[in-house]
PDB file of C-alpha atoms in Angstrom:
ATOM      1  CA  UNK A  13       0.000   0.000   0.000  1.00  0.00           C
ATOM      2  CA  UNK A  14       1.114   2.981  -1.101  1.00  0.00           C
ATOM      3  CA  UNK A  15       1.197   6.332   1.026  1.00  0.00           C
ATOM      4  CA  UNK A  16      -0.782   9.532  -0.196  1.00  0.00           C
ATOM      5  CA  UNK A  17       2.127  12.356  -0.548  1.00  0.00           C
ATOM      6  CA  UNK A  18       2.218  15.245   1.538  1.00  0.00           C
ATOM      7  CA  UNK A  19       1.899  18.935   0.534  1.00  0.00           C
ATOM      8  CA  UNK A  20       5.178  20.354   1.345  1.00  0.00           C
ATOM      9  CA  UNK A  21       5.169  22.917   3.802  1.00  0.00           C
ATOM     10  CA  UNK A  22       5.579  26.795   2.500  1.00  0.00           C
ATOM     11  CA  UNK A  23       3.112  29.318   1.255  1.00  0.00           C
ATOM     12  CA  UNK A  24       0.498  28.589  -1.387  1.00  0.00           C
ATOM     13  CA  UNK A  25       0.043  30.493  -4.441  1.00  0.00           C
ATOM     14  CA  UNK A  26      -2.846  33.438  -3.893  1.00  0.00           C
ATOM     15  CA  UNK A  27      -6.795  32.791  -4.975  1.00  0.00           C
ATOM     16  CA  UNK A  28      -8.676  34.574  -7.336  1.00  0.00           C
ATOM     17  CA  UNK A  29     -10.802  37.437  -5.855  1.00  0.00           C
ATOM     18  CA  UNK A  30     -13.845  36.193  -8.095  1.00  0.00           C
ATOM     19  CA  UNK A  31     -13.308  32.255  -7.907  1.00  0.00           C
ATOM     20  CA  UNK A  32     -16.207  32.422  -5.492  1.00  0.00           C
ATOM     21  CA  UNK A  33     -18.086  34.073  -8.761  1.00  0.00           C
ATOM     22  CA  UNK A  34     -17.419  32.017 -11.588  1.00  0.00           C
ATOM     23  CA  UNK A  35     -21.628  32.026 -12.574  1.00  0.00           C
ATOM     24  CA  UNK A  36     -21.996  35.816 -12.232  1.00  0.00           C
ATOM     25  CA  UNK A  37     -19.119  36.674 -13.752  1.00  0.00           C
ATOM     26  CA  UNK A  38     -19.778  34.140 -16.682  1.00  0.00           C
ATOM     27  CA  UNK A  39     -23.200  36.169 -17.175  1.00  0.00           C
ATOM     28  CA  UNK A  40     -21.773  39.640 -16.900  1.00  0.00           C
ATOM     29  CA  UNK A  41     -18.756  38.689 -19.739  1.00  0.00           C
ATOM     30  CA  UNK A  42     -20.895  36.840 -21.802  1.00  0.00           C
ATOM     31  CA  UNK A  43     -24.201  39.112 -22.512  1.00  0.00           C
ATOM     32  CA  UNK A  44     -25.705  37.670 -25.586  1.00  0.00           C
ATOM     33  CA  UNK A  45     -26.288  33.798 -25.459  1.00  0.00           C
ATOM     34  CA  UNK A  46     -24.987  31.573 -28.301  1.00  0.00           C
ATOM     35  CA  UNK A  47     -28.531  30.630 -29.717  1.00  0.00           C
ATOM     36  CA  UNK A  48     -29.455  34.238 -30.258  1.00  0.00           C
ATOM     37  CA  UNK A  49     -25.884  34.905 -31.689  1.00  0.00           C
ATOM     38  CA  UNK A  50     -26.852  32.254 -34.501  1.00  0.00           C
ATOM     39  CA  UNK A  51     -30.047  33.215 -35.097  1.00  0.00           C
ATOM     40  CA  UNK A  52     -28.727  36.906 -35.542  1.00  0.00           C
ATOM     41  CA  UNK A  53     -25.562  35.517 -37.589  1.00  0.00           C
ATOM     42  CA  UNK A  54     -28.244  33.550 -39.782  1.00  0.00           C
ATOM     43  CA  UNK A  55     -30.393  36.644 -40.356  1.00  0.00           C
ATOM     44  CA  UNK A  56     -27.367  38.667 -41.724  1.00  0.00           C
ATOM     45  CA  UNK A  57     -26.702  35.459 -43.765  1.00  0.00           C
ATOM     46  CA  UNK A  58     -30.217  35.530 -45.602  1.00  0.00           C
ATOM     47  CA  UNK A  59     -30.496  39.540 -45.863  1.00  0.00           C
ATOM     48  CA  UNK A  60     -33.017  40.595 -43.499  1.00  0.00           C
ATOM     49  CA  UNK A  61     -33.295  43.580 -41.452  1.00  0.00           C
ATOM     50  CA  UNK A  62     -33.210  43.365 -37.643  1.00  0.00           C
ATOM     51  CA  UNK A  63     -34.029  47.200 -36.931  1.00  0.00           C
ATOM     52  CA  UNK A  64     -35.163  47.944 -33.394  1.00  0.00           C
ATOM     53  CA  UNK A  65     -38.888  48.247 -33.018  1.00  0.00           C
ATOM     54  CA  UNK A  66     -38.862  51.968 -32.103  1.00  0.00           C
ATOM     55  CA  UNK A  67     -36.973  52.569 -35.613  1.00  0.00           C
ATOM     56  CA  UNK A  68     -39.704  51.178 -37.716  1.00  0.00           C
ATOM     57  CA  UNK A  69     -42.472  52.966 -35.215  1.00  0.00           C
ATOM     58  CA  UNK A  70     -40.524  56.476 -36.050  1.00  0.00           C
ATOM     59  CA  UNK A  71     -40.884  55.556 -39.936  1.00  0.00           C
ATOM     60  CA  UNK A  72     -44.318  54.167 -39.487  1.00  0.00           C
ATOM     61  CA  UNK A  73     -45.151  58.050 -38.097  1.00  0.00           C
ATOM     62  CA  UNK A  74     -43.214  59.745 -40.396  1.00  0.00           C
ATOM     63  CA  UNK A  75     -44.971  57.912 -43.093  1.00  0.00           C
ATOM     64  CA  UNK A  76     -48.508  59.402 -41.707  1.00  0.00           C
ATOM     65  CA  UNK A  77     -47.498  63.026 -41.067  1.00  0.00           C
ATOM     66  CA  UNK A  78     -46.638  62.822 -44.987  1.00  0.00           C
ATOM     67  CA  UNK A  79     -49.801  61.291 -45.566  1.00  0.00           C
ATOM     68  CA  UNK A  80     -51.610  63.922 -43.147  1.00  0.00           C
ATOM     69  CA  UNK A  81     -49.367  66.970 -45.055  1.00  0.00           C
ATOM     70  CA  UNK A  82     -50.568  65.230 -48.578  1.00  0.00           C
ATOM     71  CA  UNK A  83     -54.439  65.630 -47.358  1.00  0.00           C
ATOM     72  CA  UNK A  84     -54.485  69.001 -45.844  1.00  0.00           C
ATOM     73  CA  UNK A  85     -52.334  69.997 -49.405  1.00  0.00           C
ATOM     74  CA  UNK A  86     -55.065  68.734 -51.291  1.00  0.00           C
ATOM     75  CA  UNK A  87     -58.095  69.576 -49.499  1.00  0.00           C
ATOM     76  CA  UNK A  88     -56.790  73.596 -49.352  1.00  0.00           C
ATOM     77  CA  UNK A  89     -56.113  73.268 -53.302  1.00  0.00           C
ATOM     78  CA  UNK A  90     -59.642  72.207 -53.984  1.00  0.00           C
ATOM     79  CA  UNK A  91     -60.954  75.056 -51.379  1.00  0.00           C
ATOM     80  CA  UNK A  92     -59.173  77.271 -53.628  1.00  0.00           C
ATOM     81  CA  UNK A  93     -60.814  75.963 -57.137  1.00  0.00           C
ATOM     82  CA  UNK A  94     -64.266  75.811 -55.418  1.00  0.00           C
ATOM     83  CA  UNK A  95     -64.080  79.376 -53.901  1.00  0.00           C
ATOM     84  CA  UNK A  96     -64.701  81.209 -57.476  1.00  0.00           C
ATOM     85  CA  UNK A  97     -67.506  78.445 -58.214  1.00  0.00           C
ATOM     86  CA  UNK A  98     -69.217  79.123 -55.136  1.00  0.00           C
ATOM     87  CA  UNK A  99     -68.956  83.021 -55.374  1.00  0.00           C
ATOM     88  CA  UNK A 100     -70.857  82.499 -58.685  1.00  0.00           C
ATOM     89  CA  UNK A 101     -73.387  80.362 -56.906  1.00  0.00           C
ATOM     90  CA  UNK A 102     -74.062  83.847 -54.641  1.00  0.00           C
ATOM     91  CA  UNK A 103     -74.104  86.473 -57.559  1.00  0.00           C
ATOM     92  CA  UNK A 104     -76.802  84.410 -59.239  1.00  0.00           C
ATOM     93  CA  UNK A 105     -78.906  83.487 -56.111  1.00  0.00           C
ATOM     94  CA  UNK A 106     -79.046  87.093 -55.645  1.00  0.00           C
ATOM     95  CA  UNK A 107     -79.573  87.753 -58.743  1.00  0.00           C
ATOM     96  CA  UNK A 108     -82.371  85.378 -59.046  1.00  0.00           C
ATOM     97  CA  UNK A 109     -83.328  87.219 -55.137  1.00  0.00           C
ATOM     98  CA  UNK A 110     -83.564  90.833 -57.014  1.00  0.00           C
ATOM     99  CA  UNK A 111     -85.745  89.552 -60.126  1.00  0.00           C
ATOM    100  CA  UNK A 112     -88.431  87.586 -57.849  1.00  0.00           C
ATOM    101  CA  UNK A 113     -88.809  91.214 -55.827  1.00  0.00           C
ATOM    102  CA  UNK A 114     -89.009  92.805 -58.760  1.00  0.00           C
ATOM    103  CA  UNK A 115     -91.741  90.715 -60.468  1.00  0.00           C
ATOM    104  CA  UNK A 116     -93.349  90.952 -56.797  1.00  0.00           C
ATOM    105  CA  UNK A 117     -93.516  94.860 -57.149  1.00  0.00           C
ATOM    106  CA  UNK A 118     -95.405  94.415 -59.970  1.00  0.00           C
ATOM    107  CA  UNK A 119     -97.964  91.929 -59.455  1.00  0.00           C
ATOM    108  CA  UNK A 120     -98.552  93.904 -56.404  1.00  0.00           C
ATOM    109  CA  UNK A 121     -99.169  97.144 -58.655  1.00  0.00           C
ATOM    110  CA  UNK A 122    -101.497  94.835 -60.769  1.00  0.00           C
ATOM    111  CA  UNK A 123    -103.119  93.553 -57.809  1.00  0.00           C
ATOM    112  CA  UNK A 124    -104.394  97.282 -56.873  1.00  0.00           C
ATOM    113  CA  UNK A 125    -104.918  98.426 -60.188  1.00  0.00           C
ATOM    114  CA  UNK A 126    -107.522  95.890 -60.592  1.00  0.00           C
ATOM    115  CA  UNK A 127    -108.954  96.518 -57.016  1.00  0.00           C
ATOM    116  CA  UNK A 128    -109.253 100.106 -57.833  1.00  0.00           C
ATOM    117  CA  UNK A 129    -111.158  98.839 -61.208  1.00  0.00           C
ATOM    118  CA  UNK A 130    -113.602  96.374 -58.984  1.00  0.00           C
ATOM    119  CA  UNK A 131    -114.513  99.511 -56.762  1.00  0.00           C
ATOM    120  CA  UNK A 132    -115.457 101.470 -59.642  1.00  0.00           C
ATOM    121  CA  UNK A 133    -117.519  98.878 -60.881  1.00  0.00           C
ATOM    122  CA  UNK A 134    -118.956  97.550 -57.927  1.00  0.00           C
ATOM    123  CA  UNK A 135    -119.493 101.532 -57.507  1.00  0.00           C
ATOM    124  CA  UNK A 136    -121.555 101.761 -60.708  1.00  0.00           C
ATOM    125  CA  UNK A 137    -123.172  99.125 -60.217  1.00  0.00           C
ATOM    126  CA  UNK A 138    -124.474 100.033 -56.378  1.00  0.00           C
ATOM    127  CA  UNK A 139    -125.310 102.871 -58.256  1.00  0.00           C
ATOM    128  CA  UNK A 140    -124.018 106.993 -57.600  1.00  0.00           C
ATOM    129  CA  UNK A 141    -123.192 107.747 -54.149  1.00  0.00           C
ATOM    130  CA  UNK A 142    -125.917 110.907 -52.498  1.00  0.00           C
ATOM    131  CA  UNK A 143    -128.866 109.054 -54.916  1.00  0.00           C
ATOM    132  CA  UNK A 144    -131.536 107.719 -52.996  1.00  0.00           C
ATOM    133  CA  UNK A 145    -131.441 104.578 -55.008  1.00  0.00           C
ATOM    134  CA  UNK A 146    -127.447 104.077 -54.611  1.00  0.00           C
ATOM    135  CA  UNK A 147    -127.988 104.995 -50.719  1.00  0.00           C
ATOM    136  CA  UNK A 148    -130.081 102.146 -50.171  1.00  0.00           C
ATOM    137  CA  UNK A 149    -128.362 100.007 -52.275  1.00  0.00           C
ATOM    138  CA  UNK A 150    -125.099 100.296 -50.738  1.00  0.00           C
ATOM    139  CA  UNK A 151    -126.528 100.200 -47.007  1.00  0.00           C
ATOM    140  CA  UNK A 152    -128.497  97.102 -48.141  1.00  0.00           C
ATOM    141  CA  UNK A 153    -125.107  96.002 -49.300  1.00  0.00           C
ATOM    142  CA  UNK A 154    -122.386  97.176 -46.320  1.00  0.00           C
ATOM    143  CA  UNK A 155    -120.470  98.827 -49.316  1.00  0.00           C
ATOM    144  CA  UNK A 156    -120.514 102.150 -47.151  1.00  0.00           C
ATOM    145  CA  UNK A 157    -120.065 103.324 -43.495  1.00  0.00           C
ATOM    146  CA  UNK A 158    -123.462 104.466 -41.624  1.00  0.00           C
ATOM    147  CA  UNK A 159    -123.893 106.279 -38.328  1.00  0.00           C
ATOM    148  CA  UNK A 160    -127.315 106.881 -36.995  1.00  0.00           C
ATOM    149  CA  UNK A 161    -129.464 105.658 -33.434  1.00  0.00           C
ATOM    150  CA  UNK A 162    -129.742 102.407 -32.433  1.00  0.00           C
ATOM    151  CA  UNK A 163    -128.673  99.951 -29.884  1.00  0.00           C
ATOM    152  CA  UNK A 164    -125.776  98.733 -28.435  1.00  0.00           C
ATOM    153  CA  UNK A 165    -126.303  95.185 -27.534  1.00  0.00           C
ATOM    154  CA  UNK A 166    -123.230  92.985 -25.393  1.00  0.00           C
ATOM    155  CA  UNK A 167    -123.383  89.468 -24.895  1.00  0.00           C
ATOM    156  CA  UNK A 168    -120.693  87.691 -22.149  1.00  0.00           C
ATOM    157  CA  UNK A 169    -120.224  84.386 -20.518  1.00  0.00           C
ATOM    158  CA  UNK A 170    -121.584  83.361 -17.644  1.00  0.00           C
ATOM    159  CA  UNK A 171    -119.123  84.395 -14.680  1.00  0.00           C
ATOM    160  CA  UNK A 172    -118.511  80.618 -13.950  1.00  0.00           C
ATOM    161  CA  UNK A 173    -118.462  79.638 -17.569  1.00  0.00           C
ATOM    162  CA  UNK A 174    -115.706  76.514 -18.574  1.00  0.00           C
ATOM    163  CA  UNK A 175    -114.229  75.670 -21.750  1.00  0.00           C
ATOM    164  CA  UNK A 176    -116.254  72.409 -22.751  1.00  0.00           C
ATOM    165  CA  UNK A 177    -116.010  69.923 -25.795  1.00  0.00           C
ATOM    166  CA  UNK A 178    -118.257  70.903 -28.944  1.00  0.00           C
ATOM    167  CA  UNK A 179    -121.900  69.151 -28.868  1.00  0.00           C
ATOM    168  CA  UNK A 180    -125.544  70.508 -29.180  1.00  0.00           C
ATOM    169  CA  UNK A 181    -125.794  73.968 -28.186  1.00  0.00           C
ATOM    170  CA  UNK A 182    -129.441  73.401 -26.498  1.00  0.00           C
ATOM    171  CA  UNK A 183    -128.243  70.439 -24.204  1.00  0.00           C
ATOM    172  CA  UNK A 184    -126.988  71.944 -20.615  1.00  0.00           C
ATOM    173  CA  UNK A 185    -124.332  69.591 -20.292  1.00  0.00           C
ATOM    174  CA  UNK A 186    -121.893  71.343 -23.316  1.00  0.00           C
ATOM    175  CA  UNK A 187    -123.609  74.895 -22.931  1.00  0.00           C
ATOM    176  CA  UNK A 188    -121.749  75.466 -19.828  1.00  0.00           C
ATOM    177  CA  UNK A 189    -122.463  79.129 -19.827  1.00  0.00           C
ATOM    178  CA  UNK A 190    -120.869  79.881 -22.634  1.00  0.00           C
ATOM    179  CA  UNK A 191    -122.093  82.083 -25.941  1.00  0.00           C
ATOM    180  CA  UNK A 192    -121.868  79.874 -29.079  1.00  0.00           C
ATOM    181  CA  UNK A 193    -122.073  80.451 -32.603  1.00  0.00           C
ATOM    182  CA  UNK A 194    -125.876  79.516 -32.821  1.00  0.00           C
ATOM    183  CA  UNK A 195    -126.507  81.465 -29.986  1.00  0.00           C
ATOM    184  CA  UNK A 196    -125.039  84.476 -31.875  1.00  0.00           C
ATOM    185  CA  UNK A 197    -127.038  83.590 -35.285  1.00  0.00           C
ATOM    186  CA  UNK A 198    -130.348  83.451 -33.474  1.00  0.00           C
ATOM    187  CA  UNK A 199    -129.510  87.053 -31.843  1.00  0.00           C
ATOM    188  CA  UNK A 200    -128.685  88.590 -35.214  1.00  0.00           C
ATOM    189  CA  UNK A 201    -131.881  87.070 -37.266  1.00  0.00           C
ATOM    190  CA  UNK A 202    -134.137  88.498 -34.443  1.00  0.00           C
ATOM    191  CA  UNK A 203    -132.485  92.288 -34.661  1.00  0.00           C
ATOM    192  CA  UNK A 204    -132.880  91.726 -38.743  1.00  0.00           C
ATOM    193  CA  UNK A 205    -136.321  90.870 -38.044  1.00  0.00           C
ATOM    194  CA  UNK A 206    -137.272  93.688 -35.406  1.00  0.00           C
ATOM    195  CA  UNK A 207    -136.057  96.261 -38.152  1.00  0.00           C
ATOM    196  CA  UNK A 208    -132.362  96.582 -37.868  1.00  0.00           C
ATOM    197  CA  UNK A 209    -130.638  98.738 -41.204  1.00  0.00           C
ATOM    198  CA  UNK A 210    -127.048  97.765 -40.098  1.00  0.00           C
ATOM    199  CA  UNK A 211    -125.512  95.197 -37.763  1.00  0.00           C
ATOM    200  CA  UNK A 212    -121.745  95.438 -36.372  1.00  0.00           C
ATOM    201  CA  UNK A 213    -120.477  92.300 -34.323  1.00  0.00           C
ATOM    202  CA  UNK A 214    -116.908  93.540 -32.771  1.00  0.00           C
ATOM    203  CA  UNK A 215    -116.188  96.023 -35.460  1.00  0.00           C
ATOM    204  CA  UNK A 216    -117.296  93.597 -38.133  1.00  0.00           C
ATOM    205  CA  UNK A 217    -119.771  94.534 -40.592  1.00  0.00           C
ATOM    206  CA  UNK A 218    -122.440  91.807 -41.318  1.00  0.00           C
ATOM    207  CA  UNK A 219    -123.741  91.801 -44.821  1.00  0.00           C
ATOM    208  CA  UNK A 220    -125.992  89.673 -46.674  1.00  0.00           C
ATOM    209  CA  UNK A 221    -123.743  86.951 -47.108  1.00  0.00           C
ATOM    210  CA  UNK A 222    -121.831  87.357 -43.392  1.00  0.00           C
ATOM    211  CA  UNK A 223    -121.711  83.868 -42.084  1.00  0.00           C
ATOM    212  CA  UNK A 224    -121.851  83.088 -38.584  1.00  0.00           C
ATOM    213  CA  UNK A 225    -119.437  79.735 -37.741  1.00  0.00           C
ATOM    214  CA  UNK A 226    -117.940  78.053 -34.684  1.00  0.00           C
ATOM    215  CA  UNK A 227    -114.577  76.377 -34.814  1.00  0.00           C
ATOM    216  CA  UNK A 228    -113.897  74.420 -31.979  1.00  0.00           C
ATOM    217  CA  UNK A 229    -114.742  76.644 -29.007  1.00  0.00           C
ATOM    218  CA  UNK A 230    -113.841  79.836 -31.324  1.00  0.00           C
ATOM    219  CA  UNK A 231    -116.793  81.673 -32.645  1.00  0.00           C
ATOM    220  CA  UNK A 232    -116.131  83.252 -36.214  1.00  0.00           C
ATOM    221  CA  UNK A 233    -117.921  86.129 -38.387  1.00  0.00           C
ATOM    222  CA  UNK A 234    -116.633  85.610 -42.073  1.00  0.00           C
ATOM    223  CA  UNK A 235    -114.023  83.299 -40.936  1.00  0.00           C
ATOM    224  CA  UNK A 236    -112.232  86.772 -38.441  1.00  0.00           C
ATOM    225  CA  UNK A 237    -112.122  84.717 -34.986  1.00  0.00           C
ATOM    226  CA  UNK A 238    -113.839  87.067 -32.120  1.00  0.00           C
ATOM    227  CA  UNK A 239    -113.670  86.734 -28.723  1.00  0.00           C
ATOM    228  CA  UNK A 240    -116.200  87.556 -25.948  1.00  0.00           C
ATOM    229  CA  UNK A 241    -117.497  90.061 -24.899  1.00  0.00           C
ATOM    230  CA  UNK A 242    -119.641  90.250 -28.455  1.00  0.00           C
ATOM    231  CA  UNK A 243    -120.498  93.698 -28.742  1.00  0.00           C
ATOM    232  CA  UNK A 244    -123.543  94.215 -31.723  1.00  0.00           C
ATOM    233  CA  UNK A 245    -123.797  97.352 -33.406  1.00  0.00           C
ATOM    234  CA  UNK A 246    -127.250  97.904 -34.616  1.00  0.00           C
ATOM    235  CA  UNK A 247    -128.386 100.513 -36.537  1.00  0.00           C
ATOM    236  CA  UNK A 248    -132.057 101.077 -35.700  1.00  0.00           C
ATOM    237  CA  UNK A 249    -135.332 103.174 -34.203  1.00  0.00           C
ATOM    238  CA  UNK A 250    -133.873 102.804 -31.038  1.00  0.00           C
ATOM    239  CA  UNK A 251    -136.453 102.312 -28.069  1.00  0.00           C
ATOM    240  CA  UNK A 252    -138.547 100.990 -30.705  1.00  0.00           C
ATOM    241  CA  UNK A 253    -136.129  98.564 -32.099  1.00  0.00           C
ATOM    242  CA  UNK A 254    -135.485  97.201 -28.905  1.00  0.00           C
ATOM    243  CA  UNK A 255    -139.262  96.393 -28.275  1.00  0.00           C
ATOM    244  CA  UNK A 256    -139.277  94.917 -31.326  1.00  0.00           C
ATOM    245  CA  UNK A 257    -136.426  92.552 -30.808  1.00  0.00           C
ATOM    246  CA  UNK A 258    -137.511  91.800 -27.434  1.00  0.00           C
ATOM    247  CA  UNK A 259    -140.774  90.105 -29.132  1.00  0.00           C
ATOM    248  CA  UNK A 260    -138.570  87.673 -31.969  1.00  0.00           C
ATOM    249  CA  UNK A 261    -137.204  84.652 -31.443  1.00  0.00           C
ATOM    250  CA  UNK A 262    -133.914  85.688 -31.087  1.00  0.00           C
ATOM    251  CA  UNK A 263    -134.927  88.252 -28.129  1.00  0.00           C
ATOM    252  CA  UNK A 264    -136.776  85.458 -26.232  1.00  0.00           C
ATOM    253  CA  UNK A 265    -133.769  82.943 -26.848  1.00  0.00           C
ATOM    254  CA  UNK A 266    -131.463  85.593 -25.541  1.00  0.00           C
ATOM    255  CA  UNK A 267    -133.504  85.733 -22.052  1.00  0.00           C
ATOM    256  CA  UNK A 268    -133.345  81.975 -21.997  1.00  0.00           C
ATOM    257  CA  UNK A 269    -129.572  81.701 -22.520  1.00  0.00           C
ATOM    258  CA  UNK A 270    -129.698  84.642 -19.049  1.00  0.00           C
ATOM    259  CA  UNK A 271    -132.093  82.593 -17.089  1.00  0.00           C
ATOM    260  CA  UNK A 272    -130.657  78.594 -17.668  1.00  0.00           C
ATOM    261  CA  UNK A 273    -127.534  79.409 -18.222  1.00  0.00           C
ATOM    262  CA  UNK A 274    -125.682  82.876 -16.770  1.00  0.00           C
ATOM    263  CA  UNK A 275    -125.284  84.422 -19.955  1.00  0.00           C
ATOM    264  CA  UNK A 276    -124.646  88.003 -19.399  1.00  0.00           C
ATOM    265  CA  UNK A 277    -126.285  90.716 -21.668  1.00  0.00           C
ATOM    266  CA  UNK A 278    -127.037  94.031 -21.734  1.00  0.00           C
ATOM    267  CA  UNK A 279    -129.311  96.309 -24.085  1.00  0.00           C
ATOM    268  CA  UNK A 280    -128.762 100.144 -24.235  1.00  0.00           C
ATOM    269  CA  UNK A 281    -130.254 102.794 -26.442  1.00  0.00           C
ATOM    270  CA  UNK A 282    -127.368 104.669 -28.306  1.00  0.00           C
ATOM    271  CA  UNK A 283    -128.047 108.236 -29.994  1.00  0.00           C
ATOM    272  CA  UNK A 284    -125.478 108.369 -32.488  1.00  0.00           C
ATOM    273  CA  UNK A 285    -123.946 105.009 -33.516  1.00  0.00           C
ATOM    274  CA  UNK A 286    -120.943 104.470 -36.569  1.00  0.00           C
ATOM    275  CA  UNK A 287    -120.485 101.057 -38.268  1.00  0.00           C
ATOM    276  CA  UNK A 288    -117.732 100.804 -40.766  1.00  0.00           C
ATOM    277  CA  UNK A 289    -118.341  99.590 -44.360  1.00  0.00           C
ATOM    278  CA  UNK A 290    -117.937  95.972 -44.791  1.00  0.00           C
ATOM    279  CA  UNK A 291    -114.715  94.583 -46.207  1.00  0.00           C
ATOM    280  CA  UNK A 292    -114.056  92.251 -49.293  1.00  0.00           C
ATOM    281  CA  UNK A 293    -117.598  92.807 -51.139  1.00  0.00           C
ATOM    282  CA  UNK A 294    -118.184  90.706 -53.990  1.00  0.00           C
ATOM    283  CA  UNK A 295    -120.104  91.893 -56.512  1.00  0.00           C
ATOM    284  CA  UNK A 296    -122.755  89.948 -58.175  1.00  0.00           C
ATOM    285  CA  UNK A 297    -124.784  90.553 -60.843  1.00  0.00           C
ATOM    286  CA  UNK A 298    -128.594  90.727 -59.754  1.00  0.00           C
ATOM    287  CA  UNK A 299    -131.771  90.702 -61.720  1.00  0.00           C
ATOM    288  CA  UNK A 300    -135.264  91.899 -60.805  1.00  0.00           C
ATOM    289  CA  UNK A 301    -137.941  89.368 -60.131  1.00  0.00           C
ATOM    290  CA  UNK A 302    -140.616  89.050 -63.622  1.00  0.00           C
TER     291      UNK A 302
END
């Protein structure tokens, strides 16, 4: 058996400060590992790029601000080409503006030239104004304005009076204290027939062919909306008159609507009364009974 030799005493040789770190040290001296060395060696073999990521983001963006620049280049050189096109669009708008007015004007200036040409003939046909026959015609007719005595006759709602829907105007449950278009038309036939020579309802002349309507709750004289009170203008013998139209129909209806219902009215003698001529005659021709 042989014996194991002995170190010799004396002083060994010195250590390595970084023996203990072989691994780390390995790491920090050898940064890129061998695969990825190949792979990169390989790459440069075949020809392709291996730019960094935030290179080919910074020529992505470059690429759109050029795009963006191209746009904006474009869009102002068609704002320029379409500026003198739309300026032409104005001129002949206004132009078109200015010729419409005009032609306006003139239909307007036909329009009273042929009003003026009715009056005269509705005139001639009345018949010559301070004529006894052209008098009566013409207050038979509303053509002219008439003052005179009569009575001055106001009809109002009942104090508690509510808007209610449309129905018959003799049943109490839509009267409701309110004064409807029948109500009015009975009123006006009974003055006619007590002797009136001119009737006024709110400044509105009634004629011959007035017509007394309701739409919805609104009560209209020759389609002009009024609104209560319903002051009537009548043109009469006065005290006389009203006995007279106390006695029709329509004087007896208008005490009803007061006793069933509220209806307000009032009846007062006038000495000097003006109605204005009716508006918007039509003239018709008229021949005398054989």
């Amino acid at each position: 058996m042989s014996a194991m030799p002995q170190q010799e005493p004396g002083p060994r040789p010195a250590a390595r400060p970084d023996a203990s770190m072989s691994l780390l040290t390995t790491v920090m001296s050898t940064t890129l590992d061998e695969g990825y060395a190949q792979a990169a060696a390989r790459r440069r073999a075949e020809g392709r790029s291996d730019l960094p990521r935030t290179l080919r983001a910074r020529i992505w963006l470059a690429a759109g601000l050029v795009l963006a620049a191209l746009v904006v280049t474009l869009g102002a050189a068609q704002a320029r080409e379409a500026a003198p096109a739309l300026a032409r669009e104005r001129e002949e708008l206004l132009e078109r503006v200015d010729s419409g007015t005009a032609e306006l004007d003139d239909l307007q200036a036909e329009v009273d030239e042929l009003s003026a040409d009715v009056d005269a003939r509705r005139r001639e046909a009345i018949g010559e104004e301070g004529t006894e026959r052209g008098d009566l015609a013409a207050l038979l007719a509303g053509a002219t304005p008439v003052e005179g005595p009569g009575l001055e006759l106001t009809l109002d709602d009942a104090e508690d009076a509510a808007l209610s829907p449309g129905g018959p105007r003799d049943d109490d449950l839509f009267h409701a204290g309110r004064v409807r278009d029948r109500d009015l038309q009975r009123v006006v036939n009974g003055l006619w027939q007590a002797g009136a020579e001119a009737i006024s309802v709110n400044g509105q002349r009634l004629t011959a062919l007035s017509a007394i309507r309701a739409a919805g709750d609104a009560v209209l004289v020759d389609n002009r909306p009024l609104a209560p009170p319903y002051s009537l203008l009548v043109i009469g013998a006065g005290d006389e008159l009203a006995a007279s139209f106390a006695e029709t129909g329509g004087g007896r209806h208008l005490a009803a609507l007061g006793d069933r219902y509220g209806v307000r009215a009032s009846v007062d003698v006038r000495d000097d009364l003006r109605l204005p001529a009716a508006p918007g005659l039509t003239a018709r021709t008229a021949r005398p009974a054989a």
